[in-house]
Coordinates of C-alpha atoms in Angstrom, one line a residue:
M1 CA 11.7 14.1 -5.1
I2 CA 9.7 12.0 -2.7
G3 CA 6.0 12.8 -2.1
F4 CA 4.3 11.7 1.0
H5 CA 0.6 10.8 0.7
H6 CA -2.2 9.2 2.6
E7 CA -4.7 9.1 -0.2
K8 CA -7.3 6.4 -0.9
I9 CA -6.8 4.7 -4.3
E10 CA -8.6 2.1 -6.4
V11 CA -6.6 -1.0 -7.1
A12 CA -7.2 -3.9 -9.6
R13 CA -5.7 -7.2 -8.6
S14 CA -4.7 -10.3 -10.6
G15 CA -7.0 -13.2 -10.1
E16 CA -4.7 -15.9 -8.8
S17 CA -2.0 -14.1 -6.8
L18 CA -4.1 -11.1 -5.8
D19 CA -1.1 -8.9 -6.4
P20 CA -2.0 -5.4 -7.6
V21 CA -1.8 -5.0 -11.4
A22 CA -3.2 -1.4 -11.9
L23 CA -4.4 1.5 -9.8
K24 CA -6.4 4.7 -10.1
W25 CA -5.1 7.8 -8.3
R26 CA -6.6 11.3 -8.7
D27 CA -8.7 10.1 -11.7
K28 CA -5.7 8.8 -13.6
E29 CA -5.2 5.1 -14.3
Y30 CA -1.7 3.5 -14.0
K31 CA -0.6 0.1 -15.1
I32 CA 1.8 -1.6 -12.6
T33 CA 4.8 -2.7 -14.6
Q34 CA 6.8 -4.2 -11.7
I35 CA 6.4 -5.1 -8.1
K36 CA 9.7 -4.2 -6.6
K37 CA 9.1 -5.1 -2.9
V38 CA 6.4 -6.5 -0.6
W39 CA 6.4 -6.2 3.1
Q40 CA 4.1 -6.5 6.1
D41 CA 3.6 -4.0 8.9
A42 CA 2.2 -5.9 11.8
A43 CA 1.8 -2.9 14.0
F44 CA -1.5 -2.6 15.7
A45 CA -3.2 -0.3 18.2
G46 CA -2.0 -0.5 21.8
P47 CA -4.3 -0.7 24.8
A48 CA -7.8 0.3 24.0
S49 CA -8.6 3.7 25.5
G50 CA -6.2 3.3 28.3
R51 CA -8.2 0.5 29.9
G52 CA -5.2 -1.9 29.9
R53 CA -6.5 -4.1 27.2
S54 CA -4.2 -5.0 24.4
R55 CA -5.0 -6.9 21.3
S56 CA -3.9 -10.5 21.0
W57 CA -1.8 -11.7 18.1
W58 CA -4.8 -13.1 16.3
D59 CA -6.6 -9.8 16.5
Q60 CA -3.8 -7.8 14.9
H61 CA -4.5 -6.0 11.6
G62 CA -1.3 -5.7 9.7
R63 CA -1.0 -3.8 6.4
T64 CA 0.6 -5.2 3.3
F65 CA 2.8 -2.7 1.5
Y66 CA 3.9 -2.9 -2.1
R67 CA 6.6 -0.8 -3.8
V68 CA 5.6 -0.7 -7.4
A69 CA 6.8 0.8 -10.7
V70 CA 4.1 2.2 -12.9
D71 CA 3.9 2.9 -16.6
S72 CA 4.4 6.7 -16.0
G73 CA 7.9 6.0 -14.8
Q74 CA 7.1 6.7 -11.1
T75 CA 7.7 4.4 -8.2
L76 CA 4.9 4.3 -5.6
D77 CA 4.4 2.7 -2.2
I78 CA 0.9 1.5 -1.8
Y79 CA -0.7 -0.5 1.0
F80 CA -3.9 -2.4 1.8
D81 CA -5.5 -1.7 5.1
P82 CA -7.5 -4.9 6.0
R83 CA -9.5 -3.2 8.8
K84 CA -11.0 -0.7 6.3
E85 CA -10.7 -3.0 3.3
E86 CA -9.2 -0.1 1.4
W87 CA -6.0 0.7 -0.6
Y88 CA -3.9 3.8 0.0
L89 CA -1.0 5.6 -1.7
S90 CA 1.8 6.2 0.8
K91 CA 4.7 7.6 -1.1
S92 CA 5.7 8.5 -4.7
W93 CA 9.0 9.1 -6.4
N94 CA 9.4 11.0 -9.7
L95 CA 12.4 9.0 -10.6
P96 CA 13.1 6.6 -13.5
T97 CA 12.1 3.1 -12.3
E98 CA 15.7 1.8 -12.7
E99 CA 17.0 4.1 -9.9
T100 CA 14.9 2.9 -7.0

């Protein structure tokens, strides 16, 4: 079963690569056992308040998504929002990690 979320989470990152290595969600800590996929979402807000102004490519704030397996056996989609400088949980699967 897939769960859809938009919940803020805490993420610990490795020093050199800055990839996530652990996360805290709903007061429970999870160790990331595998990064399955990484992708960018370069979408950004359109014209500001209908004034006809759009953001230039250098002002876009894309999100970096990670599909990770955690030590509980779940697969999670998490992302970093650079505008807010916060991490969020997007989706969760209650499946064994080999199946996703």
